[in-house]
Coordinates of C-alpha atoms in Angstrom, one line a residue:
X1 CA -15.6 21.3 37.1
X2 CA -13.8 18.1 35.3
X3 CA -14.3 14.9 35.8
X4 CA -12.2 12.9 38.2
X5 CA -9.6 11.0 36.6
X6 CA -11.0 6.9 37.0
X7 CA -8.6 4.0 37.3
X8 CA -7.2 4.6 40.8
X9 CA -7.5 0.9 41.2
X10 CA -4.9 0.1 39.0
X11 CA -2.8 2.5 40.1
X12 CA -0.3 0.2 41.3
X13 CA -0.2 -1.7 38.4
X14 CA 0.3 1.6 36.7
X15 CA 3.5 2.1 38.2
X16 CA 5.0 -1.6 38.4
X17 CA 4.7 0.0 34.2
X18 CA 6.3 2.9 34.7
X19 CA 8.9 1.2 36.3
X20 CA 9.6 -1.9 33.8
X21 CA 8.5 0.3 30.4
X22 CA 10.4 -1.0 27.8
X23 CA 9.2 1.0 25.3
X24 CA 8.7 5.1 24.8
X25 CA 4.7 4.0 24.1
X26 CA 4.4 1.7 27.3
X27 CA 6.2 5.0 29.3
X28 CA 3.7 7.3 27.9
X29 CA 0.8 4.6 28.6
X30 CA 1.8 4.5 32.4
X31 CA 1.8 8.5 32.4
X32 CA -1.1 9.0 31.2
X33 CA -2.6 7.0 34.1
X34 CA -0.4 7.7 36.6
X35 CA 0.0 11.8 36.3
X36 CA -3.7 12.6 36.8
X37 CA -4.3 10.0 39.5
X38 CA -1.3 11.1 41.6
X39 CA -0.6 14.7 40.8
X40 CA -4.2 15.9 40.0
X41 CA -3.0 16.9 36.2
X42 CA -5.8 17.5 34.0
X43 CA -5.8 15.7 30.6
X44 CA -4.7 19.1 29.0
X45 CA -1.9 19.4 31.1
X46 CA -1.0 15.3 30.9
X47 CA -1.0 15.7 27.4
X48 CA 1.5 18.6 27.5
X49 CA 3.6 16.2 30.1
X50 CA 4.2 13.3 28.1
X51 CA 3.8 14.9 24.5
X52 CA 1.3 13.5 22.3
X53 CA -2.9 14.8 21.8
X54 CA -5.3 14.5 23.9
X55 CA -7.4 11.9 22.2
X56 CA -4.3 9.6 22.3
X57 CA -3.9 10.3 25.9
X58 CA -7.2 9.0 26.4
X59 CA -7.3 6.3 24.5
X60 CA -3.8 5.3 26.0
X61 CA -5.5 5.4 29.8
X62 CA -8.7 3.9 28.4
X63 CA -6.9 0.7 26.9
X64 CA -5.0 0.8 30.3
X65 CA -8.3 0.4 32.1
X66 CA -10.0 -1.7 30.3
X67 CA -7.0 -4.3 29.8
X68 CA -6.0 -4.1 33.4
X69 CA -2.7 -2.9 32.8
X70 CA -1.5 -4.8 29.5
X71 CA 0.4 -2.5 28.1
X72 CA -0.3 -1.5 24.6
X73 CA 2.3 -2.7 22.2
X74 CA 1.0 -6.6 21.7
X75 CA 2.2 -8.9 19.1
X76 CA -1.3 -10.3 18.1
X77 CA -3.4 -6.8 17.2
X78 CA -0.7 -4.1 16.2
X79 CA -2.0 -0.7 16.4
X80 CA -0.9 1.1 13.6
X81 CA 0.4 0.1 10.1
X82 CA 0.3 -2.8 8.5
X83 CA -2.3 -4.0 5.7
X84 CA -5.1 -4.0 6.9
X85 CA -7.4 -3.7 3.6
X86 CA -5.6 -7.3 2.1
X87 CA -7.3 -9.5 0.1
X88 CA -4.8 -12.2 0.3
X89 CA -2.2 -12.3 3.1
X90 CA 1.8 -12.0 1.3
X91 CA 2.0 -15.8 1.8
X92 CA -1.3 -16.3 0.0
X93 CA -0.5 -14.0 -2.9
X94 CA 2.9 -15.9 -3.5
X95 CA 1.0 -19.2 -4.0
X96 CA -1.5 -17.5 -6.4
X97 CA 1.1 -15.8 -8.2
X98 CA 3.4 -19.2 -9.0
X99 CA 1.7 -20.4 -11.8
X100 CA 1.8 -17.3 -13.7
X101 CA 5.8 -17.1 -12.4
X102 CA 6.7 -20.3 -13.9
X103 CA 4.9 -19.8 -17.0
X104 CA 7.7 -16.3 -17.0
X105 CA 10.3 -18.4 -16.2
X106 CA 10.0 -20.4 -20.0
X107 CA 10.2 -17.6 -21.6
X108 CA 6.4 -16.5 -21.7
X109 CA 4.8 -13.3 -21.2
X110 CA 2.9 -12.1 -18.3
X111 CA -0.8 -11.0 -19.4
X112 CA -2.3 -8.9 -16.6
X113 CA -5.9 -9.4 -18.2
X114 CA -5.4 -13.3 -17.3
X115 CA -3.8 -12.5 -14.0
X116 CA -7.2 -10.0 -13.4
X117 CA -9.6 -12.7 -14.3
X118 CA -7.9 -15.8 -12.4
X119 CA -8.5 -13.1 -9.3
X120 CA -11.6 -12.4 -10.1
X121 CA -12.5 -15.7 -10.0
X122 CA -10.1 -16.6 -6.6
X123 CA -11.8 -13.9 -4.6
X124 CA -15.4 -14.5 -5.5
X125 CA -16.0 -11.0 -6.7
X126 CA -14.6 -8.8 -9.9
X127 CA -11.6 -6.3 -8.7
X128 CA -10.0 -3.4 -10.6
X129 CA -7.3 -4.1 -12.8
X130 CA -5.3 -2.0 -10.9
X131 CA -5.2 -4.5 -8.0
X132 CA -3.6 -6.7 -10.0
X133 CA -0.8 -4.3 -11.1
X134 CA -0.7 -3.8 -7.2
X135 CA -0.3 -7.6 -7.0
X136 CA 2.6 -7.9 -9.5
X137 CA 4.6 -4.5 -8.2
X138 CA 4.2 -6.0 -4.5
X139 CA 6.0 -9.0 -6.0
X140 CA 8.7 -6.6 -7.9
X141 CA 7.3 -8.1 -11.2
X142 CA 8.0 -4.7 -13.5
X143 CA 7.9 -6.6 -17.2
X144 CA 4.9 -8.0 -18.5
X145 CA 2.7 -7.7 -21.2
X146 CA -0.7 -5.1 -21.2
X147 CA -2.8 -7.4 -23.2
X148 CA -2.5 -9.8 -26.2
X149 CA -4.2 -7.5 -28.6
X150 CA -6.7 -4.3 -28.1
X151 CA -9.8 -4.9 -27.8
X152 CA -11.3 -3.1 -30.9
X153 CA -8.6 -4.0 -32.8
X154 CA -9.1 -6.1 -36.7
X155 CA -6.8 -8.0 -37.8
X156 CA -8.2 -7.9 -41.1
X157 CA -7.9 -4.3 -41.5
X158 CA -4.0 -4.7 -40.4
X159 CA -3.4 -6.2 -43.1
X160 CA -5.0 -4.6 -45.8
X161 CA -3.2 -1.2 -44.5
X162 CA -0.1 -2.6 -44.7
X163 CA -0.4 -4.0 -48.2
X164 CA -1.9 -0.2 -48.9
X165 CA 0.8 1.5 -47.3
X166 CA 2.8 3.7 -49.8
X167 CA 6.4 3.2 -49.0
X168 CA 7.3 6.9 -49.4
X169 CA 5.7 10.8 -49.1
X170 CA 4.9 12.3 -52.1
X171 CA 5.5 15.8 -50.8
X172 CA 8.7 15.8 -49.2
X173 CA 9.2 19.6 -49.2
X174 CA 6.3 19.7 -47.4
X175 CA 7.5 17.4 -45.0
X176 CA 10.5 19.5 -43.9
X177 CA 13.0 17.5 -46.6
X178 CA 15.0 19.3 -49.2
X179 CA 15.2 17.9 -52.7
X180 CA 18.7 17.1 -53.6
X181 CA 20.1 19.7 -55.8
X182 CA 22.8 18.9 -58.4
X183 CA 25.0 21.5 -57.7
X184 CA 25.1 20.2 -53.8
X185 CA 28.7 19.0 -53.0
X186 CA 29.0 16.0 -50.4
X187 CA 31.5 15.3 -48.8

């Protein structure tokens, strides 16, 4: 045998929200209180009344319950979407993000190692790099420098190759080129 459905208390406060629902999740909120109370519905059968699962049903009638009939759509705790993993709210991240902005407007690149470190440092803790990529793309920056220079790069050895380098290929045939023939016509 099931449990008996609780809230019969608030039933009138249930259907005051049927009544003023504004929204399709306020309706369904009232429902699922209301239709077991009244009718003697079983959750199964509630859920297949108003159209969503059963363990939203209950948590609709539960939130019903326990907040006396405020119905579920508030302004201060949304229940779905949003970020809700942020580091720094959009506001926040703007105001971080300005110095690096106006050094782009004169003309200067955008390192993302120096972006990475100055949030290191901001947050208290070290974060992927990709979270400042994250950062910039939430701020539609798209063009900015990967890094000065590699890290295992020498400078030195730059140099020395390009004074070394030999202007041409000795084996062009092997390359795929043709050697000019005399008898060749252009033109």
């Amino acid at each position: 045998m099931a449990r008996k459905a609780r809230g019969r208390d608030l039933m009138e406060q249930a259907r005051e929200l049927l009544s003023k629902a504004k929204t399709a999740e306020e309706l369904r909120q009232a429902q699922a209180v209301v239709m077991p109370l009244e009718f003697g519905l079983s959750i199964e059968q509630t859920v297949r009344a108003i159209g969503v699962s059963t363990c939203w049903a209950c948590k609709l009638r539960n939130r019903f319950i326990r907040e006396v009939g405020i119905p579920i759509p508030r302004e201060d705790k949304p229940l779905r979407g949003g970020r809700r993993r942020e580091n720094m709210s959009l506001k926040e991240e703007e105001a971080f993000l300005a110095p690096f902005l106006d050094k782009a407007k004169e003309g200067e690149l955008i390192v993302v190692s120096e972006i990475k470190n100055a949030l290191d440092q901001r947050l208290g803790c070290n974060v992927a790099l990709a979270s400042a990529y994250n950062l910039l793309h939430r701020h539609d920056w798209r063009k900015f420098a990967l890094d000065k220079r590699h890290l295992k790069s020498n400078v030195d050895e730059q140099e020395d190759w390009e004074k070394t380098a030999r202007p041409y290929c000795r084996n062009r045939e092997s390359m795929g080129e043709r050697r000019a023939d005399p008898a060749d016509v252009y033109g």
